[in-house]
mmCIF file of C-alpha atoms in Angstrom:
data_model
loop_
_atom_site.group_PDB
_atom_site.id
_atom_site.type_symbol
_atom_site.label_atom_id
_atom_site.label_comp_id
_atom_site.label_asym_id
_atom_site.label_seq_id
_atom_site.Cartn_x
_atom_site.Cartn_y
_atom_site.Cartn_z
ATOM 1 C CA MET A 1 20.592 -21.310 -7.369
ATOM 2 C CA THR A 2 19.645 -24.072 -4.944
ATOM 3 C CA SER A 3 16.761 -25.283 -3.291
ATOM 4 C CA ASN A 4 18.523 -23.818 0.113
ATOM 5 C CA ASP A 5 18.961 -20.687 -1.296
ATOM 6 C CA THR A 6 15.301 -20.396 -2.251
ATOM 7 C CA ARG A 7 14.412 -21.729 1.351
ATOM 8 C CA TYR A 8 16.281 -18.603 2.969
ATOM 9 C CA MET A 9 15.010 -16.049 0.364
ATOM 10 C CA ARG A 10 11.959 -17.013 1.476
ATOM 11 C CA ARG A 11 12.734 -17.045 5.123
ATOM 12 C CA ALA A 12 13.927 -12.897 3.809
ATOM 13 C CA LEU A 13 10.201 -12.547 2.057
ATOM 14 C CA THR A 14 8.630 -13.546 5.500
ATOM 15 C CA LEU A 15 11.303 -11.007 8.004
ATOM 16 C CA ALA A 16 10.444 -8.513 5.207
ATOM 17 C CA ARG A 17 6.325 -8.699 5.692
ATOM 18 C CA LYS A 18 6.678 -7.581 9.507
ATOM 19 C CA GLY A 19 7.516 -4.095 7.901
ATOM 20 C CA ILE A 20 4.888 -3.972 5.408
ATOM 21 C CA GLY A 21 2.854 -0.707 5.881
ATOM 22 C CA ARG A 22 5.715 0.830 8.417
ATOM 23 C CA THR A 23 8.471 1.840 6.084
ATOM 24 C CA ALA A 24 7.113 4.297 3.972
ATOM 25 C CA PRO A 25 8.737 5.914 2.216
ATOM 26 C CA ASN A 26 11.447 3.112 2.180
ATOM 27 C CA PRO A 27 10.616 -0.260 0.627
ATOM 28 C CA ALA A 28 9.904 -3.303 3.206
ATOM 29 C CA VAL A 29 12.690 -5.696 3.380
ATOM 30 C CA GLY A 30 14.005 -8.859 4.739
ATOM 31 C CA CYS A 31 17.617 -10.456 5.646
ATOM 32 C CA VAL A 32 19.180 -13.782 6.212
ATOM 33 C CA ILE A 33 22.689 -14.816 6.717
ATOM 34 C CA VAL A 34 23.798 -18.091 6.606
ATOM 35 C CA ARG A 35 27.288 -19.906 7.047
ATOM 36 C CA GLU A 36 27.868 -23.077 6.745
ATOM 37 C CA GLY A 37 24.650 -24.135 6.708
ATOM 38 C CA ARG A 38 23.072 -22.454 9.488
ATOM 39 C CA VAL A 39 21.552 -18.998 10.137
ATOM 40 C CA VAL A 40 23.622 -16.719 12.131
ATOM 41 C CA GLY A 41 21.307 -13.726 11.336
ATOM 42 C CA GLU A 42 18.461 -12.246 10.654
ATOM 43 C CA GLY A 43 16.647 -8.640 10.176
ATOM 44 C CA TRP A 44 14.178 -6.507 8.669
ATOM 45 C CA HIS A 45 13.704 -3.008 8.120
ATOM 46 C CA GLN A 46 11.364 -1.718 10.813
ATOM 47 C CA LYS A 47 10.594 1.892 10.319
ATOM 48 C CA ALA A 48 11.864 4.832 7.850
ATOM 49 C CA GLY A 49 15.221 6.320 9.129
ATOM 50 C CA THR A 50 16.169 3.280 11.288
ATOM 51 C CA PRO A 51 18.680 0.986 10.414
ATOM 52 C CA HIS A 52 17.983 -1.077 7.448
ATOM 53 C CA ALA A 53 17.527 -5.113 7.376
ATOM 54 C CA GLU A 54 21.132 -5.691 6.790
ATOM 55 C CA ILE A 55 22.405 -3.974 9.032
ATOM 56 C CA HIS A 56 20.026 -5.758 11.660
ATOM 57 C CA ALA A 57 20.962 -9.016 10.240
ATOM 58 C CA LEU A 58 24.919 -8.281 10.457
ATOM 59 C CA ALA A 59 24.584 -7.025 14.324
ATOM 60 C CA GLN A 60 22.784 -10.212 15.106
ATOM 61 C CA ALA A 61 25.562 -12.465 13.288
ATOM 62 C CA GLY A 62 28.819 -10.253 14.481
ATOM 63 C CA GLU A 63 32.088 -11.727 13.193
ATOM 64 C CA GLN A 64 29.685 -14.967 11.980
ATOM 65 C CA ALA A 65 29.076 -12.563 8.913
ATOM 66 C CA ASN A 66 33.194 -12.947 7.713
ATOM 67 C CA GLY A 67 33.163 -15.752 4.637
ATOM 68 C CA ALA A 68 28.646 -15.925 4.885
ATOM 69 C CA ASP A 69 26.356 -15.891 2.074
ATOM 70 C CA LEU A 70 23.637 -13.447 2.408
ATOM 71 C CA TYR A 71 19.978 -13.247 1.164
ATOM 72 C CA VAL A 72 18.016 -10.220 1.100
ATOM 73 C CA THR A 73 14.740 -9.342 -0.731
ATOM 74 C CA LEU A 74 15.787 -6.033 -2.412
ATOM 75 C CA GLU A 75 19.528 -4.717 -3.683
ATOM 76 C CA PRO A 76 21.687 -3.065 -0.949
ATOM 77 C CA CYS A 77 21.370 0.603 -0.764
ATOM 78 C CA SER A 78 24.679 2.153 -2.058
ATOM 79 C CA HIS A 79 23.809 5.876 -1.320
ATOM 80 C CA TYR A 80 23.407 8.227 1.847
ATOM 81 C CA GLY A 81 20.494 9.004 2.948
ATOM 82 C CA LYS A 82 19.096 8.792 6.663
ATOM 83 C CA THR A 83 21.357 5.884 7.156
ATOM 84 C CA PRO A 84 24.565 5.039 5.851
ATOM 85 C CA PRO A 85 25.096 2.692 2.383
ATOM 86 C CA CYS A 86 24.426 -0.987 3.560
ATOM 87 C CA SER A 87 26.622 -2.215 0.437
ATOM 88 C CA GLU A 88 29.563 -0.696 2.468
ATOM 89 C CA ALA A 89 28.551 -2.794 5.382
ATOM 90 C CA LEU A 90 28.217 -5.810 3.876
ATOM 91 C CA ILE A 91 31.992 -5.138 2.504
ATOM 92 C CA ARG A 92 33.569 -4.187 5.950
ATOM 93 C CA ALA A 93 32.019 -7.223 7.060
ATOM 94 C CA GLY A 94 33.107 -9.761 4.777
ATOM 95 C CA VAL A 95 30.265 -11.231 3.591
ATOM 96 C CA ARG A 96 31.656 -13.723 0.685
ATOM 97 C CA ARG A 97 28.066 -13.479 -1.392
ATOM 98 C CA VAL A 98 25.142 -11.803 -1.858
ATOM 99 C CA VAL A 99 21.741 -13.363 -3.264
ATOM 100 C CA ALA A 100 19.062 -10.348 -4.180
ATOM 101 C CA GLY A 101 15.521 -10.954 -4.719
ATOM 102 C CA MET A 102 15.458 -7.848 -7.223
ATOM 103 C CA VAL A 103 17.320 -4.868 -8.052
ATOM 104 C CA ASP A 104 16.094 -1.607 -6.581
ATOM 105 C CA PRO A 105 14.047 0.714 -8.599
ATOM 106 C CA PHE A 106 15.312 3.634 -6.781
ATOM 107 C CA ALA A 107 17.333 5.579 -9.564
ATOM 108 C CA GLU A 108 20.384 6.550 -6.929
ATOM 109 C CA VAL A 109 20.616 2.596 -6.388
ATOM 110 C CA SER A 110 19.572 0.877 -9.071
ATOM 111 C CA GLY A 111 22.387 -1.662 -9.849
ATOM 112 C CA LYS A 112 25.101 0.455 -8.445
ATOM 113 C CA GLY A 113 24.900 -1.310 -5.038
ATOM 114 C CA LEU A 114 25.487 -4.690 -6.746
ATOM 115 C CA ALA A 115 28.465 -3.570 -8.819
ATOM 116 C CA GLN A 116 29.918 -2.301 -5.688
ATOM 117 C CA LEU A 117 29.739 -5.546 -4.390
ATOM 118 C CA ARG A 118 30.927 -7.233 -7.151
ATOM 119 C CA ARG A 119 34.096 -4.770 -6.927
ATOM 120 C CA ALA A 120 34.826 -5.771 -3.973
ATOM 121 C CA GLY A 121 35.273 -9.340 -4.935
ATOM 122 C CA ILE A 122 31.815 -10.857 -3.163
ATOM 123 C CA GLU A 123 29.676 -12.786 -5.650
ATOM 124 C CA VAL A 124 26.512 -11.460 -6.675
ATOM 125 C CA ALA A 125 23.378 -13.101 -7.642
ATOM 126 C CA VAL A 126 20.340 -11.356 -8.380
ATOM 127 C CA GLY A 127 16.303 -12.089 -9.200
ATOM 128 C CA LEU A 128 15.699 -15.449 -7.105
ATOM 129 C CA LEU A 129 12.118 -15.063 -6.285
ATOM 130 C CA GLU A 130 12.109 -12.064 -7.897
ATOM 131 C CA THR A 131 8.185 -11.735 -8.770
ATOM 132 C CA GLU A 132 7.354 -12.116 -4.923
ATOM 133 C CA CYS A 133 9.990 -9.654 -4.049
ATOM 134 C CA ARG A 134 8.423 -7.235 -6.384
ATOM 135 C CA GLU A 135 4.699 -8.222 -4.991
ATOM 136 C CA LEU A 136 5.997 -7.549 -1.612
ATOM 137 C CA ASN A 137 6.876 -3.688 -2.287
ATOM 138 C CA LYS A 138 4.352 -3.054 -5.288
ATOM 139 C CA GLY A 139 3.978 0.680 -3.678
ATOM 140 C CA PHE A 140 7.130 0.901 -3.438
ATOM 141 C CA VAL A 141 7.982 0.152 -7.149
ATOM 142 C CA LYS A 142 5.110 2.545 -8.008
ATOM 143 C CA TYR A 143 6.123 4.969 -6.223
ATOM 144 C CA VAL A 144 9.806 5.387 -6.913
ATOM 145 C CA LYS A 145 8.842 5.001 -10.905
ATOM 146 C CA CYS A 146 5.877 7.067 -11.272
ATOM 147 C CA GLY A 147 5.249 9.287 -8.196
ATOM 148 C CA LEU A 148 2.168 8.028 -7.401
ATOM 149 C CA PRO A 149 1.000 5.877 -4.469
ATOM 150 C CA TYR A 150 -0.251 2.334 -5.305
ATOM 151 C CA VAL A 151 -3.989 1.883 -4.763
ATOM 152 C CA ILE A 152 -6.226 -1.046 -3.403
ATOM 153 C CA TYR A 153 -9.750 -0.744 -3.992
ATOM 154 C CA LYS A 154 -12.367 -2.852 -1.687
ATOM 155 C CA SER A 155 -15.606 -3.460 -2.205
ATOM 156 C CA ALA A 156 -18.388 -5.756 -0.641
ATOM 157 C CA MET A 157 -21.471 -6.313 -2.345
ATOM 158 C CA THR A 158 -23.678 -8.884 -2.932
ATOM 159 C CA LEU A 159 -23.977 -11.931 -5.424
ATOM 160 C CA ASP A 160 -26.202 -9.049 -7.347
ATOM 161 C CA GLY A 161 -23.703 -6.638 -7.284
ATOM 162 C CA ASN A 162 -24.531 -3.960 -4.901
ATOM 163 C CA ILE A 163 -23.043 -2.452 -2.296
ATOM 164 C CA ALA A 164 -26.294 -1.317 -0.508
ATOM 165 C CA THR A 165 -30.013 -1.529 -0.875
ATOM 166 C CA VAL A 166 -32.198 1.122 -2.665
ATOM 167 C CA THR A 167 -32.528 3.095 0.707
ATOM 168 C CA GLY A 168 -28.463 3.136 1.218
ATOM 169 C CA ASN A 169 -28.350 0.288 4.366
ATOM 170 C CA SER A 170 -25.351 -1.458 3.622
ATOM 171 C CA ARG A 171 -24.286 -2.874 7.401
ATOM 172 C CA TRP A 172 -23.347 -5.259 7.209
ATOM 173 C CA VAL A 173 -23.266 -6.499 3.255
ATOM 174 C CA SER A 174 -20.085 -8.955 3.982
ATOM 175 C CA SER A 175 -19.408 -11.615 6.847
ATOM 176 C CA GLU A 176 -16.911 -10.729 9.928
ATOM 177 C CA LYS A 177 -14.345 -12.577 8.148
ATOM 178 C CA SER A 178 -14.242 -10.224 5.380
ATOM 179 C CA ARG A 179 -14.521 -7.084 8.004
ATOM 180 C CA ARG A 180 -11.538 -8.390 10.175
ATOM 181 C CA PHE A 181 -9.695 -9.130 6.149
ATOM 182 C CA VAL A 182 -10.670 -5.530 5.128
ATOM 183 C CA HIS A 183 -9.020 -4.198 8.896
ATOM 184 C CA HIS A 184 -5.889 -6.428 8.085
ATOM 185 C CA LEU A 185 -5.438 -4.533 4.650
ATOM 186 C CA ARG A 186 -5.789 -0.933 6.480
ATOM 187 C CA ASP A 187 -3.073 -2.056 8.749
ATOM 188 C CA VAL A 188 -0.498 -2.511 5.627
ATOM 189 C CA CYS A 189 -1.561 0.236 3.926
ATOM 190 C CA ASP A 190 -0.278 3.709 4.770
ATOM 191 C CA ALA A 191 -3.802 5.251 3.688
ATOM 192 C CA VAL A 192 -7.380 4.802 3.587
ATOM 193 C CA MET A 193 -9.224 7.131 1.203
ATOM 194 C CA VAL A 194 -13.093 7.489 0.853
ATOM 195 C CA GLY A 195 -14.963 10.179 -0.740
ATOM 196 C CA VAL A 196 -17.466 12.840 1.501
ATOM 197 C CA ASP A 197 -20.701 10.707 0.357
ATOM 198 C CA THR A 198 -19.396 7.857 2.258
ATOM 199 C CA ILE A 199 -18.405 10.167 5.303
ATOM 200 C CA LEU A 200 -21.815 11.576 5.274
ATOM 201 C CA MET A 201 -24.057 8.597 5.084
ATOM 202 C CA ASP A 202 -21.956 6.384 7.363
ATOM 203 C CA ASN A 203 -19.933 8.163 9.598
ATOM 204 C CA PRO A 204 -16.920 5.805 9.469
ATOM 205 C CA GLN A 205 -13.801 5.810 12.074
ATOM 206 C CA LEU A 206 -11.219 4.219 9.321
ATOM 207 C CA THR A 207 -9.708 2.410 12.030
ATOM 208 C CA VAL A 208 -8.302 -0.816 12.454
ATOM 209 C CA ARG A 209 -9.916 -2.498 15.358
ATOM 210 C CA HIS A 210 -10.844 -6.172 14.640
ATOM 211 C CA VAL A 211 -7.191 -7.336 14.491
ATOM 212 C CA ARG A 212 -3.918 -5.979 15.990
ATOM 213 C CA GLY A 213 -2.070 -3.242 13.887
ATOM 214 C CA ARG A 214 -1.909 0.592 13.360
ATOM 215 C CA SER A 215 -4.715 2.647 11.924
ATOM 216 C CA PRO A 216 -3.233 4.437 8.635
ATOM 217 C CA LEU A 217 -3.707 7.901 7.773
ATOM 218 C CA ARG A 218 -7.304 8.901 6.284
ATOM 219 C CA VAL A 219 -8.036 10.713 3.855
ATOM 220 C CA ILE A 220 -11.276 12.361 2.388
ATOM 221 C CA VAL A 221 -11.646 13.572 -0.697
ATOM 222 C CA ASP A 222 -14.315 16.652 -0.059
ATOM 223 C CA THR A 223 -14.208 19.107 -3.059
ATOM 224 C CA HIS A 224 -16.408 21.743 -1.659
ATOM 225 C CA LEU A 225 -15.764 20.859 2.049
ATOM 226 C CA ARG A 226 -18.683 19.432 3.196
ATOM 227 C CA THR A 227 -17.183 17.428 6.142
ATOM 228 C CA PRO A 228 -18.833 17.974 9.372
ATOM 229 C CA GLU A 229 -16.563 18.932 12.239
ATOM 230 C CA SER A 230 -18.806 16.525 14.439
ATOM 231 C CA VAL A 231 -17.914 13.097 12.346
ATOM 232 C CA ASN A 232 -15.692 10.134 13.885
ATOM 233 C CA VAL A 233 -12.553 11.217 11.825
ATOM 234 C CA LEU A 234 -12.453 14.542 13.146
ATOM 235 C CA THR A 235 -12.829 13.708 16.913
ATOM 236 C CA GLY A 236 -10.282 13.756 19.583
ATOM 237 C CA PRO A 237 -6.851 12.022 18.310
ATOM 238 C CA LEU A 238 -8.337 10.503 14.686
ATOM 239 C CA ALA A 239 -7.956 14.415 13.716
ATOM 240 C CA LYS A 240 -4.557 14.560 14.037
ATOM 241 C CA LYS A 241 -4.135 11.663 10.964
ATOM 242 C CA THR A 242 -7.139 12.358 8.915
ATOM 243 C CA ILE A 243 -6.351 14.448 5.788
ATOM 244 C CA ILE A 244 -9.057 16.695 3.611
ATOM 245 C CA ALA A 245 -8.502 16.967 -0.078
ATOM 246 C CA THR A 246 -10.612 19.808 -1.177
ATOM 247 C CA CYS A 247 -10.604 22.207 -4.113
ATOM 248 C CA GLU A 248 -11.702 25.088 -1.608
ATOM 249 C CA THR A 249 -8.782 28.004 -1.148
ATOM 250 C CA ASN A 250 -10.595 29.728 1.527
ATOM 251 C CA PRO A 251 -8.113 29.976 4.450
ATOM 252 C CA ARG A 252 -11.314 30.684 7.264
ATOM 253 C CA VAL A 253 -13.011 27.736 6.185
ATOM 254 C CA HIS A 254 -9.716 25.711 6.588
ATOM 255 C CA ARG A 255 -8.971 26.757 9.802
ATOM 256 C CA ARG A 256 -11.949 25.352 11.069
ATOM 257 C CA TYR A 257 -10.730 21.588 10.783
ATOM 258 C CA GLU A 258 -7.101 22.750 11.388
ATOM 259 C CA LEU A 259 -7.711 23.488 14.590
ATOM 260 C CA GLN A 260 -9.317 20.028 15.456
ATOM 261 C CA GLY A 261 -6.144 18.597 14.260
ATOM 262 C CA ALA A 262 -6.937 17.816 10.866
ATOM 263 C CA THR A 263 -4.335 18.813 7.891
ATOM 264 C CA VAL A 264 -6.552 20.355 4.738
ATOM 265 C CA MET A 265 -4.649 19.693 0.941
ATOM 266 C CA VAL A 266 -5.728 21.966 -1.478
ATOM 267 C CA CYS A 267 -5.175 20.073 -5.043
ATOM 268 C CA ASP A 268 -6.269 21.018 -8.704
ATOM 269 C CA GLU A 269 -10.081 21.013 -10.214
ATOM 270 C CA PHE A 270 -10.959 18.542 -12.896
ATOM 271 C CA ASP A 271 -14.238 18.512 -14.590
ATOM 272 C CA GLY A 272 -15.631 20.053 -11.298
ATOM 273 C CA ARG A 273 -13.922 17.849 -8.774
ATOM 274 C CA VAL A 274 -10.894 17.065 -6.917
ATOM 275 C CA SER A 275 -8.186 16.109 -9.469
ATOM 276 C CA MET A 276 -7.305 12.637 -8.458
ATOM 277 C CA GLU A 277 -4.080 12.022 -10.488
ATOM 278 C CA ASP A 278 -3.049 15.662 -8.471
ATOM 279 C CA LEU A 279 -4.340 14.573 -4.977
ATOM 280 C CA LEU A 280 -2.264 10.965 -5.574
ATOM 281 C CA ARG A 281 0.807 12.900 -6.256
ATOM 282 C CA LYS A 282 1.019 15.171 -3.423
ATOM 283 C CA LEU A 283 -0.148 12.098 -1.034
ATOM 284 C CA ALA A 284 3.114 10.094 -2.730
ATOM 285 C CA ARG A 285 5.105 13.690 -1.743
ATOM 286 C CA PHE A 286 3.696 13.054 1.704
ATOM 287 C CA GLY A 287 5.451 9.619 1.778
ATOM 288 C CA ILE A 288 2.391 7.717 0.637
ATOM 289 C CA GLN A 289 2.913 4.223 -1.139
ATOM 290 C CA THR A 290 -0.041 2.800 -0.624
ATOM 291 C CA ILE A 291 -3.560 3.704 -0.266
ATOM 292 C CA LEU A 292 -6.632 1.629 0.296
ATOM 293 C CA LEU A 293 -9.738 2.900 -1.709
ATOM 294 C CA GLU A 294 -12.744 2.223 0.240
ATOM 295 C CA GLY A 295 -15.781 4.518 -1.488
ATOM 296 C CA GLY A 296 -17.799 5.840 -2.374
ATOM 297 C CA SER A 297 -19.001 4.578 -5.931
ATOM 298 C CA ARG A 298 -18.443 8.054 -7.563
ATOM 299 C CA LEU A 299 -14.480 8.066 -6.756
ATOM 300 C CA ALA A 300 -14.051 5.075 -7.329
ATOM 301 C CA GLY A 301 -15.509 5.029 -11.027
ATOM 302 C CA ASP A 302 -13.577 8.286 -11.197
ATOM 303 C CA MET A 303 -10.646 6.731 -10.701
ATOM 304 C CA LEU A 304 -11.110 3.566 -12.342
ATOM 305 C CA ARG A 305 -12.010 5.249 -15.526
ATOM 306 C CA ASN A 306 -8.744 7.482 -15.490
ATOM 307 C CA HIS A 307 -6.422 4.657 -14.673
ATOM 308 C CA LEU A 308 -5.194 5.128 -11.337
ATOM 309 C CA ILE A 309 -6.725 2.190 -9.239
ATOM 310 C CA ASP A 310 -4.102 -0.658 -9.580
ATOM 311 C CA GLU A 311 -5.965 -3.842 -8.300
ATOM 312 C CA CYS A 312 -9.405 -4.515 -6.736
ATOM 313 C CA ILE A 313 -10.291 -6.938 -4.173
ATOM 314 C CA PHE A 314 -14.339 -7.482 -4.274
ATOM 315 C CA PHE A 315 -16.229 -9.624 -1.449
ATOM 316 C CA TYR A 316 -19.661 -11.456 -2.661
ATOM 317 C CA ALA A 317 -21.617 -11.846 0.023
ATOM 318 C CA PRO A 318 -24.283 -14.666 0.128
ATOM 319 C CA LYS A 319 -27.146 -12.030 -0.398
ATOM 320 C CA VAL A 320 -29.473 -10.837 -3.269
ATOM 321 C CA VAL A 321 -31.589 -7.277 -2.725
ATOM 322 C CA GLY A 322 -32.478 -6.843 -6.227
ATOM 323 C CA ASN A 323 -32.295 -2.573 -6.834
ATOM 324 C CA GLY A 324 -29.269 -1.124 -5.091
ATOM 325 C CA PHE A 325 -26.316 0.998 -6.024
ATOM 326 C CA ALA A 326 -23.129 -0.323 -7.787
ATOM 327 C CA PRO A 327 -19.632 -0.232 -6.680
ATOM 328 C CA PHE A 328 -18.601 2.174 -9.417
ATOM 329 C CA ASN A 329 -20.416 4.751 -10.891
ATOM 330 C CA LEU A 330 -19.274 4.627 -14.547
ATOM 331 C CA PRO A 331 -21.951 6.857 -16.480
ATOM 332 C CA GLY A 332 -21.272 6.708 -20.604
ATOM 333 C CA ILE A 333 -20.494 3.345 -21.128
ATOM 334 C CA GLU A 334 -23.584 1.948 -22.864
ATOM 335 C CA THR A 335 -22.389 -1.310 -24.559
ATOM 336 C CA MET A 336 -20.527 -4.266 -23.389
ATOM 337 C CA ASP A 337 -17.642 -2.930 -25.821
ATOM 338 C CA SER A 338 -16.887 0.252 -24.068
ATOM 339 C CA ALA A 339 -16.764 -1.733 -20.685
ATOM 340 C CA ILE A 340 -13.516 -1.375 -18.664
ATOM 341 C CA ARG A 341 -11.774 -4.692 -18.541
ATOM 342 C CA MET A 342 -10.800 -6.726 -15.661
ATOM 343 C CA GLU A 343 -8.053 -9.398 -15.449
ATOM 344 C CA ILE A 344 -9.226 -11.968 -12.748
ATOM 345 C CA LYS A 345 -5.940 -12.953 -10.451
ATOM 346 C CA GLN A 346 -7.308 -14.843 -7.817
ATOM 347 C CA VAL A 347 -10.701 -16.341 -6.481
ATOM 348 C CA GLY A 348 -11.265 -17.509 -2.678
ATOM 349 C CA MET A 349 -13.448 -17.640 0.235
ATOM 350 C CA SER A 350 -13.762 -15.227 3.324
ATOM 351 C CA GLY A 351 -15.971 -17.225 5.684
ATOM 352 C CA PRO A 352 -19.225 -17.547 3.652
ATOM 353 C CA ASP A 353 -18.079 -14.639 0.963
ATOM 354 C CA VAL A 354 -16.395 -15.010 -2.370
ATOM 355 C CA VAL A 355 -13.288 -12.764 -2.911
ATOM 356 C CA VAL A 356 -12.474 -12.016 -6.090
ATOM 357 C CA HIS A 357 -9.105 -9.787 -6.682
ATOM 358 C CA ALA A 358 -8.727 -8.507 -9.980
ATOM 359 C CA ARG A 359 -6.750 -6.072 -11.995
ATOM 360 C CA PRO A 360 -7.346 -3.470 -14.557
ATOM 361 C CA GLU A 361 -6.205 -5.102 -18.021
ATOM 362 C CA VAL A 362 -5.115 -1.159 -18.928
ATOM 363 C CA PRO A 363 -2.342 -1.279 -15.625
ATOM 364 C CA CYS A 364 -1.423 1.895 -14.497
ATOM 365 C CA SER A 365 1.624 0.421 -12.596
ATOM 366 C CA PRO A 366 4.903 -0.368 -13.918
ATOM 367 C CA ASP A 367 5.675 -3.876 -14.656
#
């Protein structure tokens, strides 16, 4: 690989990021076509069921794709899904060389697309900027390998570790810049999830407002259907993109929410509450690859203890409130030896707030 190869793959990654949060259940993919040192075609996958990144780039390149080098963040597909195989399109276009960032983990494709290109006489290289390419599609990778969405837990807290005061007041813990950051996270995730206690206490909208973007699906975990019909997430058009996950099986009770446009998802029960693993598997079958978990503390604690959280983003505001509420409710941990250990991946600033990115040391995602 040359420095130019790396430069073109970085450009493909930049293109792919335009599709994050828009392509599920497909991956986000970017593609660049280069001939004689000049970019002649670019593309990215924009939405499931529409042409893939390679097809957009080939359309832009036209006849100049013949004899060109193609850089793509993920192995070209080789099967018939909602669209024809990209590998066959590359062969027909006469591409000379294909550089892929990573092998597609999807079993129907994995390695087959690259093998088909090699059989056609196309030079193939794989693994350039693979770490970045895998990070780009961490939701897709977990989705196809485990049948579960990738879960990011977000929490804003004071320096002494409280998400709210002793009275439950939490507006606002973090800065305006940090809140914009969270709205960006909502924009690039397929769903945002909270427990019913958060709905009852804060009545959030769970939409994207502080940045330009689209609002994700909303998931309310409500074992006994305590969500009032008057809350924001069930008002007007918001209800149509809201799922209420419950163990309540009475169809007459469900009907109240369904008449407002919401979806009621009945899940298995575990320890007297919604089984989060069952819910996550149902959401994966619903096409959800990435979830932003925003609370509350009991739900977050339950998911962390059961290894269902992949990544945490903690916003620490320069404030101290003393007694309050912790981000995780984890009963039973009495010694430091029993603590759930985290690996800190990155530390930065968001306005006056410190931002810590961490992952549990016991992973729930495939490598």
